[in-house]
């Protein structure tokens, strides 16, 4: 699988997602941050079908608590996964892989939760805003590496390029990828360029 990892800026629509879909037909799937879709799930389903791409990330339902949800949409525009934050980690079969989904601070608060996530080939980790300190950046990347090793799965995460956590004055955009042995595929800190990870070959291409 060729997975494109994007770090978009917060926006009300899906302009940046559509731009990536147009520019990178070689990608099989696109990973974007928690909440990026906002309430634009129908539009995302249309784009997934139009470009025949797997879309992985998060969206919001403002009338629910917690409002953030994990979502995976297949290339036909069908929603494969749509689960509430802090519920059990769920997996889907797509693009020849068993994909599990960890949403933002679930990594810290509950990790990989539930039996269904056992045996995942790939864990994805859509993060909302950037890290609010250097210490948090180090903590989350270290914990992600440990989780990849414990789960024997690739673990790849990404945040928005902007946005601050609550009253924090600092926002450090983060994206990372670790192999199932905990090897670093990439760690991006204040570097919001999109990347394509070829999981089969464990190769990473930075996209200008």
mmCIF file of C-alpha atoms in Angstrom, residues 85-161:
data_model
loop_
_atom_site.group_PDB
_atom_site.id
_atom_site.type_symbol
_atom_site.label_atom_id
_atom_site.label_comp_id
_atom_site.label_asym_id
_atom_site.label_seq_id
_atom_site.Cartn_x
_atom_site.Cartn_y
_atom_site.Cartn_z
ATOM 1 C CA UNK A 85 -13.805 8.336 20.241
ATOM 2 C CA UNK A 86 -12.769 6.368 23.361
ATOM 3 C CA UNK A 87 -14.630 3.245 22.279
ATOM 4 C CA UNK A 88 -12.798 0.016 21.423
ATOM 5 C CA UNK A 89 -10.212 0.093 18.653
ATOM 6 C CA UNK A 90 -11.799 -1.381 15.534
ATOM 7 C CA UNK A 91 -10.216 -2.840 12.395
ATOM 8 C CA UNK A 92 -11.256 -3.102 8.765
ATOM 9 C CA UNK A 93 -9.862 -5.072 5.849
ATOM 10 C CA UNK A 94 -8.881 -2.760 3.001
ATOM 11 C CA UNK A 95 -6.188 -2.661 0.302
ATOM 12 C CA UNK A 96 -4.980 -6.071 1.393
ATOM 13 C CA UNK A 97 -4.318 -4.973 4.978
ATOM 14 C CA UNK A 98 -6.022 -5.199 8.349
ATOM 15 C CA UNK A 99 -6.176 -1.565 9.481
ATOM 16 C CA UNK A 100 -6.793 -0.444 13.064
ATOM 17 C CA UNK A 101 -7.646 3.122 14.038
ATOM 18 C CA UNK A 102 -6.426 5.056 17.110
ATOM 19 C CA UNK A 103 -7.832 8.567 17.454
ATOM 20 C CA UNK A 104 -5.641 11.352 18.909
ATOM 21 C CA UNK A 105 -5.208 11.080 22.706
ATOM 22 C CA UNK A 106 -6.546 7.515 22.683
ATOM 23 C CA UNK A 107 -2.858 6.686 22.172
ATOM 24 C CA UNK A 108 -2.134 7.979 25.685
ATOM 25 C CA UNK A 109 -5.408 7.293 27.482
ATOM 26 C CA UNK A 110 -6.233 3.780 26.305
ATOM 27 C CA UNK A 111 -3.793 2.632 23.640
ATOM 28 C CA UNK A 112 -4.990 -0.221 21.437
ATOM 29 C CA UNK A 113 -8.201 -1.243 23.183
ATOM 30 C CA UNK A 114 -10.185 -4.422 22.586
ATOM 31 C CA UNK A 115 -9.572 -7.817 21.048
ATOM 32 C CA UNK A 116 -10.618 -6.872 17.525
ATOM 33 C CA UNK A 117 -7.445 -4.838 17.018
ATOM 34 C CA UNK A 118 -5.227 -7.857 17.572
ATOM 35 C CA UNK A 119 -3.346 -8.879 14.453
ATOM 36 C CA UNK A 120 -3.600 -5.500 12.707
ATOM 37 C CA UNK A 121 -1.062 -4.902 9.941
ATOM 38 C CA UNK A 122 -1.375 -1.123 10.155
ATOM 39 C CA UNK A 123 -2.472 1.191 12.947
ATOM 40 C CA UNK A 124 -3.371 4.734 11.909
ATOM 41 C CA UNK A 125 -3.320 7.641 14.336
ATOM 42 C CA UNK A 126 -5.126 10.830 13.241
ATOM 43 C CA UNK A 127 -4.209 13.602 15.704
ATOM 44 C CA UNK A 128 -6.105 16.875 16.052
ATOM 45 C CA UNK A 129 -3.925 19.920 16.711
ATOM 46 C CA UNK A 130 -0.170 19.974 17.177
ATOM 47 C CA UNK A 131 1.766 19.147 20.333
ATOM 48 C CA UNK A 132 1.682 21.812 23.042
ATOM 49 C CA UNK A 133 5.278 21.242 24.226
ATOM 50 C CA UNK A 134 8.568 19.640 23.243
ATOM 51 C CA UNK A 135 8.030 17.166 26.069
ATOM 52 C CA UNK A 136 4.657 16.099 24.676
ATOM 53 C CA UNK A 137 6.183 15.639 21.222
ATOM 54 C CA UNK A 138 8.829 13.310 22.663
ATOM 55 C CA UNK A 139 6.279 11.491 24.827
ATOM 56 C CA UNK A 140 3.855 10.793 21.981
ATOM 57 C CA UNK A 141 6.481 9.634 19.479
ATOM 58 C CA UNK A 142 8.093 7.379 22.091
ATOM 59 C CA UNK A 143 4.718 5.894 23.035
ATOM 60 C CA UNK A 144 3.820 5.430 19.361
ATOM 61 C CA UNK A 145 7.043 3.482 18.819
ATOM 62 C CA UNK A 146 6.285 1.271 21.828
ATOM 63 C CA UNK A 147 2.740 0.684 20.556
ATOM 64 C CA UNK A 148 3.988 -0.322 17.114
ATOM 65 C CA UNK A 149 6.330 -2.872 18.676
ATOM 66 C CA UNK A 150 3.703 -4.208 21.101
ATOM 67 C CA UNK A 151 1.129 -4.546 18.294
ATOM 68 C CA UNK A 152 3.607 -5.833 15.670
ATOM 69 C CA UNK A 153 2.069 -3.331 13.265
ATOM 70 C CA UNK A 154 3.030 -0.258 11.298
ATOM 71 C CA UNK A 155 1.881 2.841 13.182
ATOM 72 C CA UNK A 156 1.485 6.116 11.302
ATOM 73 C CA UNK A 157 0.095 9.377 12.670
ATOM 74 C CA UNK A 158 -0.505 12.955 11.557
ATOM 75 C CA UNK A 159 -1.848 16.241 12.930
ATOM 76 C CA UNK A 160 -3.096 19.449 11.385
ATOM 77 C CA UNK A 161 -0.488 21.957 10.264
#
